[in-house]
Amino acid sequence: DSGVTQTPKHLITATGQRVTLRCSPRSGDLSVYWYQQSLDQGLQFLIQYYNGEERAKGNILERFSAQQFPDLHSELNLSSLELGDSALYFCASSVGNSGGAYGYTFGSGTRLTVV
Amino acid sequence: SQQGEEDPQALSIQEGENATMNCSYKTSINNLQWYRQNSGRGLVHLILIRSNEREKHSGRLRVTLDTSKKSSSLLITASRAADTASYFCATDGGFKTIFGAGTRLFVKA
C-alpha cells in the first residue's frame, strides 16, 4: 500500500457520460498529480494541485477538470466521454510542490473503460 | 516530444542474469528517476539520481547518469522472476516531470 488511495478501481461507462475519479494523497503530501496511461500514449501528465491551488497543467482536455479540496483529496471529472478516453488514470502525490525534486508516490489507478 | 526514451522497448532474460535498461533525454535536467510498474498497477519509485551525481546504488539496483551524453542506465543484478515489470525513467527539468515509454522486462524462471 503506497498510501495514495484511488477510487473506484474499475469503471465502465458509456460514451457521452460523465464520471468522477477520486484520490486521497499520502498523509503529509500537499501535491496531487493526475496522469493518464494508455497503450499508445504512455504516461501523460494531466494536472497538478498544490494545497488546493492548481499548480501546473499538462495535456488535459477541456472536457476534463479537476479540483483539490481543503482536506487535500482530489477529484478528476471526465465528461462527454469518448472511446479514446479509455485508459488507466493515476493519481500521485508528493510532499512539496515539485514531485520531480524528490519523487512521486502513485496510487494503484482507476481503469476506465468507455463503451 | 518525449523527454525520456527507454531502450530497449522489451527485454527477456533468465533468472539470475543482469538486466540493463537505458534512458536518453534531450534537455538539461535537475534529476532523473526510475520507476517500476507491475502489470496494471501503480508506478513504484525506485531511485532518484541528481544531475551532479554519476552513480547510485539501492540493493540490487545500480543507476548511472551521464549528463554529457544525456543518458542514464538502470542495472538490475541477479534478476528474479519478481522483477518482471515495466521500468520507466522520468526526467525532471524543474518545470515538469516527463515519463518515458518504458522498458518491459520479462525474467524467466
PDB file of N, CA, C and O in Angstrom, chain B residues 30-102:
ATOM      1  N   ASN B  30      17.284  18.430 -13.735  1.00  0.00           N
ATOM      2  CA  ASN B  30      17.689  18.551 -12.331  1.00  0.00           C
ATOM      3  C   ASN B  30      17.970  17.175 -11.737  1.00  0.00           C
ATOM      4  O   ASN B  30      18.869  16.999 -10.931  1.00  0.00           O
ATOM      5  N   ASN B  31      17.132  16.218 -12.128  1.00  0.00           N
ATOM      6  CA  ASN B  31      17.340  14.856 -11.673  1.00  0.00           C
ATOM      7  C   ASN B  31      16.632  13.888 -12.604  1.00  0.00           C
ATOM      8  O   ASN B  31      15.861  14.297 -13.482  1.00  0.00           O
ATOM      9  N   LEU B  32      16.911  12.615 -12.417  1.00  0.00           N
ATOM     10  CA  LEU B  32      16.277  11.571 -13.210  1.00  0.00           C
ATOM     11  C   LEU B  32      15.833  10.489 -12.246  1.00  0.00           C
ATOM     12  O   LEU B  32      16.564  10.136 -11.310  1.00  0.00           O
ATOM     13  N   GLN B  33      14.655   9.983 -12.468  1.00  0.00           N
ATOM     14  CA  GLN B  33      14.098   8.970 -11.571  1.00  0.00           C
ATOM     15  C   GLN B  33      13.763   7.707 -12.360  1.00  0.00           C
ATOM     16  O   GLN B  33      13.449   7.782 -13.545  1.00  0.00           O
ATOM     17  N   TRP B  34      13.813   6.583 -11.677  1.00  0.00           N
ATOM     18  CA  TRP B  34      13.381   5.318 -12.257  1.00  0.00           C
ATOM     19  C   TRP B  34      12.226   4.770 -11.438  1.00  0.00           C
ATOM     20  O   TRP B  34      12.236   4.824 -10.204  1.00  0.00           O
ATOM     21  N   TYR B  35      11.245   4.244 -12.177  1.00  0.00           N
ATOM     22  CA  TYR B  35      10.059   3.667 -11.554  1.00  0.00           C
ATOM     23  C   TYR B  35       9.818   2.284 -12.113  1.00  0.00           C
ATOM     24  O   TYR B  35      10.185   1.976 -13.256  1.00  0.00           O
ATOM     25  N   ARG B  36       9.155   1.447 -11.320  1.00  0.00           N
ATOM     26  CA  ARG B  36       8.750   0.121 -11.757  1.00  0.00           C
ATOM     27  C   ARG B  36       7.230   0.058 -11.752  1.00  0.00           C
ATOM     28  O   ARG B  36       6.588   0.601 -10.841  1.00  0.00           O
ATOM     29  N   GLN B  37       6.671  -0.615 -12.737  1.00  0.00           N
ATOM     30  CA  GLN B  37       5.230  -0.801 -12.782  1.00  0.00           C
ATOM     31  C   GLN B  37       4.927  -2.256 -13.087  1.00  0.00           C
ATOM     32  O   GLN B  37       5.261  -2.751 -14.158  1.00  0.00           O
ATOM     33  N   ASN B  38       4.299  -2.932 -12.135  1.00  0.00           N
ATOM     34  CA  ASN B  38       3.803  -4.268 -12.406  1.00  0.00           C
ATOM     35  C   ASN B  38       2.508  -4.139 -13.201  1.00  0.00           C
ATOM     36  O   ASN B  38       1.807  -3.132 -13.096  1.00  0.00           O
ATOM     37  N   SER B  39       2.194  -5.155 -13.945  1.00  0.00           N
ATOM     38  CA  SER B  39       1.102  -5.096 -14.908  1.00  0.00           C
ATOM     39  C   SER B  39      -0.173  -4.505 -14.320  1.00  0.00           C
ATOM     40  O   SER B  39      -0.736  -5.043 -13.370  1.00  0.00           O
ATOM     41  N   GLY B  40      -0.634  -3.382 -14.884  1.00  0.00           N
ATOM     42  CA  GLY B  40      -1.882  -2.781 -14.470  1.00  0.00           C
ATOM     43  C   GLY B  40      -1.885  -2.138 -13.105  1.00  0.00           C
ATOM     44  O   GLY B  40      -2.920  -1.705 -12.624  1.00  0.00           O
ATOM     45  N   ARG B  41      -0.708  -2.045 -12.470  1.00  0.00           N
ATOM     46  CA  ARG B  41      -0.647  -1.463 -11.133  1.00  0.00           C
ATOM     47  C   ARG B  41      -0.027  -0.069 -11.193  1.00  0.00           C
ATOM     48  O   ARG B  41       0.366   0.427 -12.250  1.00  0.00           O
ATOM     49  N   GLY B  42       0.068   0.575 -10.049  1.00  0.00           N
ATOM     50  CA  GLY B  42       0.677   1.897  -9.985  1.00  0.00           C
ATOM     51  C   GLY B  42       2.186   1.831 -10.087  1.00  0.00           C
ATOM     52  O   GLY B  42       2.797   0.789  -9.891  1.00  0.00           O
ATOM     53  N   LEU B  43       2.789   2.965 -10.405  1.00  0.00           N
ATOM     54  CA  LEU B  43       4.244   3.033 -10.509  1.00  0.00           C
ATOM     55  C   LEU B  43       4.846   3.122  -9.112  1.00  0.00           C
ATOM     56  O   LEU B  43       4.322   3.812  -8.233  1.00  0.00           O
ATOM     57  N   VAL B  44       5.969   2.459  -8.943  1.00  0.00           N
ATOM     58  CA  VAL B  44       6.679   2.473  -7.676  1.00  0.00           C
ATOM     59  C   VAL B  44       8.030   3.142  -7.882  1.00  0.00           C
ATOM     60  O   VAL B  44       8.791   2.750  -8.782  1.00  0.00           O
ATOM     61  N   HIS B  45       8.313   4.134  -7.070  1.00  0.00           N
ATOM     62  CA  HIS B  45       9.572   4.867  -7.163  1.00  0.00           C
ATOM     63  C   HIS B  45      10.727   3.973  -6.733  1.00  0.00           C
ATOM     64  O   HIS B  45      10.709   3.389  -5.647  1.00  0.00           O
ATOM     65  N   LEU B  46      11.739   3.854  -7.587  1.00  0.00           N
ATOM     66  CA  LEU B  46      12.888   3.010  -7.278  1.00  0.00           C
ATOM     67  C   LEU B  46      14.072   3.830  -6.782  1.00  0.00           C
ATOM     68  O   LEU B  46      14.658   3.519  -5.735  1.00  0.00           O
ATOM     69  N   ILE B  47      14.438   4.831  -7.554  1.00  0.00           N
ATOM     70  CA  ILE B  47      15.669   5.550  -7.239  1.00  0.00           C
ATOM     71  C   ILE B  47      15.658   6.897  -7.944  1.00  0.00           C
ATOM     72  O   ILE B  47      15.083   7.028  -9.030  1.00  0.00           O
ATOM     73  N   LEU B  48      16.270   7.885  -7.328  1.00  0.00           N
ATOM     74  CA  LEU B  48      16.406   9.216  -7.918  1.00  0.00           C
ATOM     75  C   LEU B  48      17.876   9.565  -7.929  1.00  0.00           C
ATOM     76  O   LEU B  48      18.567   9.396  -6.915  1.00  0.00           O
ATOM     77  N   ILE B  49      18.355  10.049  -9.049  1.00  0.00           N
ATOM     78  CA  ILE B  49      19.755  10.470  -9.163  1.00  0.00           C
ATOM     79  C   ILE B  49      19.770  11.914  -9.621  1.00  0.00           C
ATOM     80  O   ILE B  49      19.069  12.289 -10.567  1.00  0.00           O
ATOM     81  N   ARG B  50      20.520  12.742  -8.912  1.00  0.00           N
ATOM     82  CA  ARG B  50      20.553  14.166  -9.221  1.00  0.00           C
ATOM     83  C   ARG B  50      21.588  14.433 -10.305  1.00  0.00           C
ATOM     84  O   ARG B  50      22.479  13.641 -10.547  1.00  0.00           O
ATOM     85  N   SER B  51      21.461  15.587 -10.921  1.00  0.00           N
ATOM     86  CA  SER B  51      22.300  15.901 -12.071  1.00  0.00           C
ATOM     87  C   SER B  51      23.779  15.972 -11.720  1.00  0.00           C
ATOM     88  O   SER B  51      24.634  15.814 -12.595  1.00  0.00           O
ATOM     89  N   ASN B  52      24.112  16.197 -10.442  1.00  0.00           N
ATOM     90  CA  ASN B  52      25.531  16.265 -10.049  1.00  0.00           C
ATOM     91  C   ASN B  52      26.055  14.926  -9.534  1.00  0.00           C
ATOM     92  O   ASN B  52      27.180  14.846  -9.037  1.00  0.00           O
ATOM     93  N   GLU B  53      25.245  13.890  -9.645  1.00  0.00           N
ATOM     94  CA  GLU B  53      25.667  12.553  -9.248  1.00  0.00           C
ATOM     95  C   GLU B  53      25.930  11.715 -10.476  1.00  0.00           C
ATOM     96  O   GLU B  53      25.295  11.911 -11.529  1.00  0.00           O
ATOM     97  N   ARG B  54      26.818  10.754 -10.365  1.00  0.00           N
ATOM     98  CA  ARG B  54      27.173   9.912 -11.520  1.00  0.00           C
ATOM     99  C   ARG B  54      26.674   8.488 -11.349  1.00  0.00           C
ATOM    100  O   ARG B  54      26.414   7.799 -12.331  1.00  0.00           O
ATOM    101  N   GLU B  55      26.578   8.058 -10.097  1.00  0.00           N
ATOM    102  CA  GLU B  55      26.175   6.677  -9.867  1.00  0.00           C
ATOM    103  C   GLU B  55      25.468   6.589  -8.522  1.00  0.00           C
ATOM    104  O   GLU B  55      25.808   7.302  -7.573  1.00  0.00           O
ATOM    105  N   LYS B  56      24.477   5.682  -8.474  1.00  0.00           N
ATOM    106  CA  LYS B  56      23.766   5.477  -7.221  1.00  0.00           C
ATOM    107  C   LYS B  56      23.355   4.014  -7.120  1.00  0.00           C
ATOM    108  O   LYS B  56      23.051   3.375  -8.132  1.00  0.00           O
ATOM    109  N   HIS B  57      23.356   3.503  -5.888  1.00  0.00           N
ATOM    110  CA  HIS B  57      23.007   2.107  -5.681  1.00  0.00           C
ATOM    111  C   HIS B  57      21.856   2.012  -4.695  1.00  0.00           C
ATOM    112  O   HIS B  57      21.722   2.827  -3.774  1.00  0.00           O
ATOM    113  N   SER B  58      21.027   0.978  -4.921  1.00  0.00           N
ATOM    114  CA  SER B  58      19.983   0.669  -3.952  1.00  0.00           C
ATOM    115  C   SER B  58      19.702  -0.827  -4.048  1.00  0.00           C
ATOM    116  O   SER B  58      19.073  -1.287  -4.998  1.00  0.00           O
ATOM    117  N   GLY B  59      20.218  -1.568  -3.092  1.00  0.00           N
ATOM    118  CA  GLY B  59      20.061  -3.020  -3.135  1.00  0.00           C
ATOM    119  C   GLY B  59      20.672  -3.598  -4.402  1.00  0.00           C
ATOM    120  O   GLY B  59      21.854  -3.393  -4.691  1.00  0.00           O
ATOM    121  N   ARG B  60      19.858  -4.285  -5.207  1.00  0.00           N
ATOM    122  CA  ARG B  60      20.353  -4.881  -6.456  1.00  0.00           C
ATOM    123  C   ARG B  60      20.282  -3.903  -7.635  1.00  0.00           C
ATOM    124  O   ARG B  60      20.550  -4.279  -8.774  1.00  0.00           O
ATOM    125  N   LEU B  61      19.920  -2.684  -7.370  1.00  0.00           N
ATOM    126  CA  LEU B  61      19.806  -1.681  -8.425  1.00  0.00           C
ATOM    127  C   LEU B  61      21.041  -0.786  -8.450  1.00  0.00           C
ATOM    128  O   LEU B  61      21.545  -0.375  -7.407  1.00  0.00           O
ATOM    129  N   ARG B  62      21.482  -0.506  -9.670  1.00  0.00           N
ATOM    130  CA  ARG B  62      22.572   0.452  -9.855  1.00  0.00           C
ATOM    131  C   ARG B  62      22.154   1.382 -10.990  1.00  0.00           C
ATOM    132  O   ARG B  62      21.803   0.934 -12.079  1.00  0.00           O
ATOM    133  N   VAL B  63      22.179   2.675 -10.714  1.00  0.00           N
ATOM    134  CA  VAL B  63      21.817   3.669 -11.718  1.00  0.00           C
ATOM    135  C   VAL B  63      23.021   4.538 -12.006  1.00  0.00           C
ATOM    136  O   VAL B  63      23.738   4.951 -11.091  1.00  0.00           O
ATOM    137  N   THR B  64      23.256   4.797 -13.270  1.00  0.00           N
ATOM    138  CA  THR B  64      24.311   5.730 -13.665  1.00  0.00           C
ATOM    139  C   THR B  64      23.679   6.873 -14.446  1.00  0.00           C
ATOM    140  O   THR B  64      22.617   6.713 -15.063  1.00  0.00           O
ATOM    141  N   LEU B  65      24.347   8.002 -14.404  1.00  0.00           N
ATOM    142  CA  LEU B  65      23.874   9.179 -15.133  1.00  0.00           C
ATOM    143  C   LEU B  65      25.060   9.832 -15.807  1.00  0.00           C
ATOM    144  O   LEU B  65      26.072  10.121 -15.154  1.00  0.00           O
ATOM    145  N   ASP B  66      24.939  10.056 -17.095  1.00  0.00           N
ATOM    146  CA  ASP B  66      25.965  10.749 -17.868  1.00  0.00           C
ATOM    147  C   ASP B  66      25.309  11.976 -18.488  1.00  0.00           C
ATOM    148  O   ASP B  66      24.643  11.884 -19.510  1.00  0.00           O
ATOM    149  N   THR B  67      25.497  13.114 -17.848  1.00  0.00           N
ATOM    150  CA  THR B  67      24.814  14.322 -18.332  1.00  0.00           C
ATOM    151  C   THR B  67      25.426  14.822 -19.641  1.00  0.00           C
ATOM    152  O   THR B  67      24.737  15.496 -20.404  1.00  0.00           O
ATOM    153  N   SER B  68      26.671  14.477 -19.905  1.00  0.00           N
ATOM    154  CA  SER B  68      27.275  14.920 -21.166  1.00  0.00           C
ATOM    155  C   SER B  68      26.657  14.184 -22.353  1.00  0.00           C
ATOM    156  O   SER B  68      26.517  14.740 -23.441  1.00  0.00           O
ATOM    157  N   LYS B  69      26.254  12.934 -22.113  1.00  0.00           N
ATOM    158  CA  LYS B  69      25.591  12.160 -23.171  1.00  0.00           C
ATOM    159  C   LYS B  69      24.073  12.193 -23.033  1.00  0.00           C
ATOM    160  O   LYS B  69      23.368  11.606 -23.853  1.00  0.00           O
ATOM    161  N   LYS B  70      23.601  12.846 -21.993  1.00  0.00           N
ATOM    162  CA  LYS B  70      22.170  12.914 -21.712  1.00  0.00           C
ATOM    163  C   LYS B  70      21.574  11.504 -21.701  1.00  0.00           C
ATOM    164  O   LYS B  70      20.623  11.190 -22.435  1.00  0.00           O
ATOM    165  N   SER B  71      22.154  10.666 -20.862  1.00  0.00           N
ATOM    166  CA  SER B  71      21.668   9.290 -20.787  1.00  0.00           C
ATOM    167  C   SER B  71      21.848   8.740 -19.383  1.00  0.00           C
ATOM    168  O   SER B  71      22.694   9.205 -18.604  1.00  0.00           O
ATOM    169  N   SER B  72      21.041   7.739 -19.085  1.00  0.00           N
ATOM    170  CA  SER B  72      21.101   7.060 -17.806  1.00  0.00           C
ATOM    171  C   SER B  72      20.889   5.577 -18.054  1.00  0.00           C
ATOM    172  O   SER B  72      20.279   5.178 -19.053  1.00  0.00           O
ATOM    173  N   SER B  73      21.409   4.770 -17.147  1.00  0.00           N
ATOM    174  CA  SER B  73      21.143   3.339 -17.253  1.00  0.00           C
ATOM    175  C   SER B  73      20.738   2.797 -15.896  1.00  0.00           C
ATOM    176  O   SER B  73      21.175   3.277 -14.856  1.00  0.00           O
ATOM    177  N   LEU B  74      19.884   1.796 -15.940  1.00  0.00           N
ATOM    178  CA  LEU B  74      19.443   1.087 -14.742  1.00  0.00           C
ATOM    179  C   LEU B  74      19.893  -0.358 -14.890  1.00  0.00           C
ATOM    180  O   LEU B  74      19.538  -1.021 -15.863  1.00  0.00           O
ATOM    181  N   LEU B  75      20.667  -0.809 -13.931  1.00  0.00           N
ATOM    182  CA  LEU B  75      21.137  -2.192 -13.920  1.00  0.00           C
ATOM    183  C   LEU B  75      20.485  -2.913 -12.759  1.00  0.00           C
ATOM    184  O   LEU B  75      20.535  -2.442 -11.615  1.00  0.00           O
ATOM    185  N   ILE B  76      19.854  -4.037 -13.062  1.00  0.00           N
ATOM    186  CA  ILE B  76      19.305  -4.906 -12.018  1.00  0.00           C
ATOM    187  C   ILE B  76      20.179  -6.152 -12.006  1.00  0.00           C
ATOM    188  O   ILE B  76      20.262  -6.877 -13.006  1.00  0.00           O
ATOM    189  N   THR B  77      20.852  -6.401 -10.916  1.00  0.00           N
ATOM    190  CA  THR B  77      21.729  -7.561 -10.843  1.00  0.00           C
ATOM    191  C   THR B  77      20.978  -8.767 -10.293  1.00  0.00           C
ATOM    192  O   THR B  77      20.010  -8.624  -9.533  1.00  0.00           O
ATOM    193  N   ALA B  78      21.444  -9.950 -10.698  1.00  0.00           N
ATOM    194  CA  ALA B  78      20.886 -11.213 -10.202  1.00  0.00           C
ATOM    195  C   ALA B  78      19.361 -11.176 -10.237  1.00  0.00           C
ATOM    196  O   ALA B  78      18.685 -11.299  -9.212  1.00  0.00           O
ATOM    197  N   SER B  79      18.813 -10.975 -11.423  1.00  0.00           N
ATOM    198  CA  SER B  79      17.375 -10.758 -11.555  1.00  0.00           C
ATOM    199  C   SER B  79      16.561 -11.957 -11.066  1.00  0.00           C
ATOM    200  O   SER B  79      17.026 -13.106 -11.069  1.00  0.00           O
ATOM    201  N   ARG B  80      15.343 -11.655 -10.658  1.00  0.00           N
ATOM    202  CA  ARG B  80      14.404 -12.662 -10.158  1.00  0.00           C
ATOM    203  C   ARG B  80      13.125 -12.580 -10.967  1.00  0.00           C
ATOM    204  O   ARG B  80      12.839 -11.547 -11.578  1.00  0.00           O
ATOM    205  N   ALA B  81      12.349 -13.631 -10.937  1.00  0.00           N
ATOM    206  CA  ALA B  81      11.074 -13.623 -11.659  1.00  0.00           C
ATOM    207  C   ALA B  81      10.205 -12.460 -11.194  1.00  0.00           C
ATOM    208  O   ALA B  81       9.464 -11.861 -11.983  1.00  0.00           O
ATOM    209  N   ALA B  82      10.313 -12.092  -9.922  1.00  0.00           N
ATOM    210  CA  ALA B  82       9.510 -10.992  -9.370  1.00  0.00           C
ATOM    211  C   ALA B  82       9.910  -9.628  -9.930  1.00  0.00           C
ATOM    212  O   ALA B  82       9.186  -8.644  -9.743  1.00  0.00           O
ATOM    213  N   ASP B  83      11.048  -9.573 -10.621  1.00  0.00           N
ATOM    214  CA  ASP B  83      11.468  -8.304 -11.242  1.00  0.00           C
ATOM    215  C   ASP B  83      10.732  -8.056 -12.555  1.00  0.00           C
ATOM    216  O   ASP B  83      10.865  -6.985 -13.151  1.00  0.00           O
ATOM    217  N   THR B  84       9.982  -9.044 -13.027  1.00  0.00           N
ATOM    218  CA  THR B  84       9.206  -8.876 -14.248  1.00  0.00           C
ATOM    219  C   THR B  84       8.241  -7.707 -14.080  1.00  0.00           C
ATOM    220  O   THR B  84       7.385  -7.712 -13.198  1.00  0.00           O
ATOM    221  N   ALA B  85       8.398  -6.692 -14.932  1.00  0.00           N
ATOM    222  CA  ALA B  85       7.624  -5.461 -14.814  1.00  0.00           C
ATOM    223  C   ALA B  85       8.038  -4.531 -15.939  1.00  0.00           C
ATOM    224  O   ALA B  85       8.940  -4.837 -16.721  1.00  0.00           O
ATOM    225  N   SER B  86       7.393  -3.376 -16.000  1.00  0.00           N
ATOM    226  CA  SER B  86       7.843  -2.303 -16.890  1.00  0.00           C
ATOM    227  C   SER B  86       8.616  -1.292 -16.068  1.00  0.00           C
ATOM    228  O   SER B  86       8.253  -1.015 -14.921  1.00  0.00           O
ATOM    229  N   TYR B  87       9.663  -0.776 -16.649  1.00  0.00           N
ATOM    230  CA  TYR B  87      10.525   0.180 -15.957  1.00  0.00           C
ATOM    231  C   TYR B  87      10.542   1.488 -16.744  1.00  0.00           C
ATOM    232  O   TYR B  87      10.749   1.487 -17.964  1.00  0.00           O
ATOM    233  N   PHE B  88      10.305   2.577 -16.017  1.00  0.00           N
ATOM    234  CA  PHE B  88      10.212   3.891 -16.644  1.00  0.00           C
ATOM    235  C   PHE B  88      11.265   4.825 -16.076  1.00  0.00           C
ATOM    236  O   PHE B  88      11.501   4.834 -14.860  1.00  0.00           O
ATOM    237  N   CYS B  89      11.853   5.621 -16.950  1.00  0.00           N
ATOM    238  CA  CYS B  89      12.654   6.725 -16.452  1.00  0.00           C
ATOM    239  C   CYS B  89      11.791   7.986 -16.516  1.00  0.00           C
ATOM    240  O   CYS B  89      10.887   8.096 -17.346  1.00  0.00           O
ATOM    241  N   ALA B  90      12.065   8.908 -15.627  1.00  0.00           N
ATOM    242  CA  ALA B  90      11.324  10.165 -15.575  1.00  0.00           C
ATOM    243  C   ALA B  90      12.332  11.283 -15.360  1.00  0.00           C
ATOM    244  O   ALA B  90      13.137  11.226 -14.429  1.00  0.00           O
ATOM    245  N   THR B  91      12.295  12.266 -16.217  1.00  0.00           N
ATOM    246  CA  THR B  91      13.247  13.365 -16.122  1.00  0.00           C
ATOM    247  C   THR B  91      12.559  14.605 -15.570  1.00  0.00           C
ATOM    248  O   THR B  91      11.452  14.954 -15.982  1.00  0.00           O
ATOM    249  N   ASP B  92      13.228  15.255 -14.637  1.00  0.00           N
ATOM    250  CA  ASP B  92      12.705  16.475 -14.034  1.00  0.00           C
ATOM    251  C   ASP B  92      13.557  17.644 -14.476  1.00  0.00           C
ATOM    252  O   ASP B  92      14.740  17.719 -14.145  1.00  0.00           O
ATOM    253  N   GLY B  93      12.953  18.554 -15.244  1.00  0.00           N
ATOM    254  CA  GLY B  93      13.689  19.717 -15.716  1.00  0.00           C
ATOM    255  C   GLY B  93      13.401  20.946 -14.891  1.00  0.00           C
ATOM    256  O   GLY B  93      13.751  22.056 -15.270  1.00  0.00           O
ATOM    257  N   GLY B  94      12.708  20.756 -13.757  1.00  0.00           N
ATOM    258  CA  GLY B  94      12.391  21.881 -12.879  1.00  0.00           C
ATOM    259  C   GLY B  94      10.992  22.397 -13.094  1.00  0.00           C
ATOM    260  O   GLY B  94      10.326  22.850 -12.163  1.00  0.00           O
ATOM    261  N   PHE B  95      10.525  22.334 -14.318  1.00  0.00           N
ATOM    262  CA  PHE B  95       9.184  22.804 -14.621  1.00  0.00           C
ATOM    263  C   PHE B  95       8.181  21.671 -14.538  1.00  0.00           C
ATOM    264  O   PHE B  95       7.097  21.813 -13.994  1.00  0.00           O
ATOM    265  N   LYS B  96       8.541  20.524 -15.107  1.00  0.00           N
ATOM    266  CA  LYS B  96       7.662  19.375 -15.025  1.00  0.00           C
ATOM    267  C   LYS B  96       8.478  18.099 -15.200  1.00  0.00           C
ATOM    268  O   LYS B  96       9.621  18.122 -15.647  1.00  0.00           O
ATOM    269  N   THR B  97       7.868  16.992 -14.812  1.00  0.00           N
ATOM    270  CA  THR B  97       8.499  15.684 -14.943  1.00  0.00           C
ATOM    271  C   THR B  97       7.878  14.966 -16.123  1.00  0.00           C
ATOM    272  O   THR B  97       6.656  14.941 -16.261  1.00  0.00           O
ATOM    273  N   ILE B  98       8.711  14.391 -16.955  1.00  0.00           N
ATOM    274  CA  ILE B  98       8.211  13.678 -18.128  1.00  0.00           C
ATOM    275  C   ILE B  98       8.667  12.227 -18.060  1.00  0.00           C
ATOM    276  O   ILE B  98       9.849  11.953 -17.839  1.00  0.00           O
ATOM    277  N   PHE B  99       7.714  11.329 -18.236  1.00  0.00           N
ATOM    278  CA  PHE B  99       7.996   9.904 -18.199  1.00  0.00           C
ATOM    279  C   PHE B  99       8.235   9.370 -19.603  1.00  0.00           C
ATOM    280  O   PHE B  99       7.574   9.772 -20.560  1.00  0.00           O
ATOM    281  N   GLY B 100       9.179   8.438 -19.700  1.00  0.00           N
ATOM    282  CA  GLY B 100       9.411   7.762 -20.958  1.00  0.00           C
ATOM    283  C   GLY B 100       8.371   6.681 -21.198  1.00  0.00           C
ATOM    284  O   GLY B 100       7.480   6.467 -20.372  1.00  0.00           O
ATOM    285  N   ALA B 101       8.503   5.992 -22.316  1.00  0.00           N
ATOM    286  CA  ALA B 101       7.523   4.972 -22.700  1.00  0.00           C
ATOM    287  C   ALA B 101       7.764   3.640 -21.995  1.00  0.00           C
ATOM    288  O   ALA B 101       6.903   2.773 -22.014  1.00  0.00           O
ATOM    289  N   GLY B 102       8.923   3.467 -21.390  1.00  0.00           N
ATOM    290  CA  GLY B 102       9.173   2.279 -20.587  1.00  0.00           C
ATOM    291  C   GLY B 102       9.859   1.140 -21.302  1.00  0.00           C
ATOM    292  O   GLY B 102       9.820   1.026 -22.531  1.00  0.00           O
TER     293      GLY B 102
END
